[in-house]
GROMACS .gro file of C-alpha atoms in nm:
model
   73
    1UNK     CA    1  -0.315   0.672  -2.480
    2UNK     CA    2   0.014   0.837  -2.477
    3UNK     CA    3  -0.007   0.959  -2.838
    4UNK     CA    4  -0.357   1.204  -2.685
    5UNK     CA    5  -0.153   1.356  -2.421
    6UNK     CA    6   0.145   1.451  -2.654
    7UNK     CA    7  -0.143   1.596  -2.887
    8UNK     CA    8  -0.296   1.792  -2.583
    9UNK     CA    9   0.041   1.884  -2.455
   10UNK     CA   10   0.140   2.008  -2.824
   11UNK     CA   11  -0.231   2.178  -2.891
   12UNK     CA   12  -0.220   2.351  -2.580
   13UNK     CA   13   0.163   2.475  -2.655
   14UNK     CA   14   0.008   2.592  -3.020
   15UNK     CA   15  -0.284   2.798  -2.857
   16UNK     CA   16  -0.096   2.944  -2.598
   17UNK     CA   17   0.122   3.086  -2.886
   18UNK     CA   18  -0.169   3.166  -3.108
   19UNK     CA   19  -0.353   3.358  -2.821
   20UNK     CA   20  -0.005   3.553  -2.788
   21UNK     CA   21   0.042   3.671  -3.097
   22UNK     CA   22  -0.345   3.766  -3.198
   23UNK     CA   23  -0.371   3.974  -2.836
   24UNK     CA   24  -0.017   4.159  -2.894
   25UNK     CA   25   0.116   4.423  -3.137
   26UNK     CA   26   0.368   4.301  -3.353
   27UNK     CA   27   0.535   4.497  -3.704
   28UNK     CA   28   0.298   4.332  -3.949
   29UNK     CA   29  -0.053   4.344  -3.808
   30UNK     CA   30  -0.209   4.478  -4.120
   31UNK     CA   31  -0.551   4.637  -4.165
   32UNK     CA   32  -0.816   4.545  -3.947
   33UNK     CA   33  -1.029   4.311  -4.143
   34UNK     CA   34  -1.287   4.266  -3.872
   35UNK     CA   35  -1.370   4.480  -3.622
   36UNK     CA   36  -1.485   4.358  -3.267
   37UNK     CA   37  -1.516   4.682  -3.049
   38UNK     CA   38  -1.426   5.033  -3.106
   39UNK     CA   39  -1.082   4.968  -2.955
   40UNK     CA   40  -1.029   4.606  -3.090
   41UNK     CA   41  -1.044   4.376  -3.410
   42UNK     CA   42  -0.909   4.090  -3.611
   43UNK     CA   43  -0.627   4.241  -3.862
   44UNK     CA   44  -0.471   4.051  -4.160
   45UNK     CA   45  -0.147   3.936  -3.956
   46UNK     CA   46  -0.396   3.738  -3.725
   47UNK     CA   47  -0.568   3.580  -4.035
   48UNK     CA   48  -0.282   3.431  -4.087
   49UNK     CA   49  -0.193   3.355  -3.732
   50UNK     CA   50  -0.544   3.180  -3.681
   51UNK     CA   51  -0.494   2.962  -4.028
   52UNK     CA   52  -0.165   2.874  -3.905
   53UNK     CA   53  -0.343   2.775  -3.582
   54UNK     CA   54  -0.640   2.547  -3.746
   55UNK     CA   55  -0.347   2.364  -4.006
   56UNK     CA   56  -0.171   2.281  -3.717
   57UNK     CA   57  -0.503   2.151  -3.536
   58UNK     CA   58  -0.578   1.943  -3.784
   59UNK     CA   59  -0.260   1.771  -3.854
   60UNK     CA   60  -0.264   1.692  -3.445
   61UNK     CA   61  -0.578   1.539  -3.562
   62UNK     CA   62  -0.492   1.352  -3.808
   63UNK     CA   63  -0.162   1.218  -3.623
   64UNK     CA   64  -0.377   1.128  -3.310
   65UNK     CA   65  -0.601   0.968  -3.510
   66UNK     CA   66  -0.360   0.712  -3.702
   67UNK     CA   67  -0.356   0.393  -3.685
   68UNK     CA   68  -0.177   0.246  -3.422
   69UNK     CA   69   0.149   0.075  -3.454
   70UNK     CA   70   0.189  -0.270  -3.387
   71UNK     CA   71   0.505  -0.414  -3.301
   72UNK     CA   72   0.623  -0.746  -3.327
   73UNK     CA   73   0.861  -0.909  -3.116
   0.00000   0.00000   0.00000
């Protein structure tokens, strides 16, 4: 039970980031690569920002997701 909430503490911590750096301006933001409006679009820095975003999703996953540990006393 306690091993969900640090993965929905951490996931929410990793989005919160990830929605910061896709909605900001930063040196490297690269071509746009898909465009959304006439003002806005997906460049090649946030690409990489949203894979960054999904590996770390799925090794939350994957960690919440292990077997449990049993310990003997």
């Amino acid at each position: 039970m306690v091993r969900w909430l640090y993965v929905l503490v951490v996931g929410g911590i990793v989005s919160g980031f990830t929605l910061l750096l896709i909605t900001g301006r930063y040196i490297n933001d690269g071509p746009v690569v898909i465009t959304l409006t006439r003002s806005h679009g997906l460049h090649a820095g946030d690409l990489f920002v949203i894979t960054g975003w999904a590996v770390a999703m799925a090794a939350l996953v994957l960690l919440a997701r292990g077997p449990d540990r049993v310990r003997s006393t």
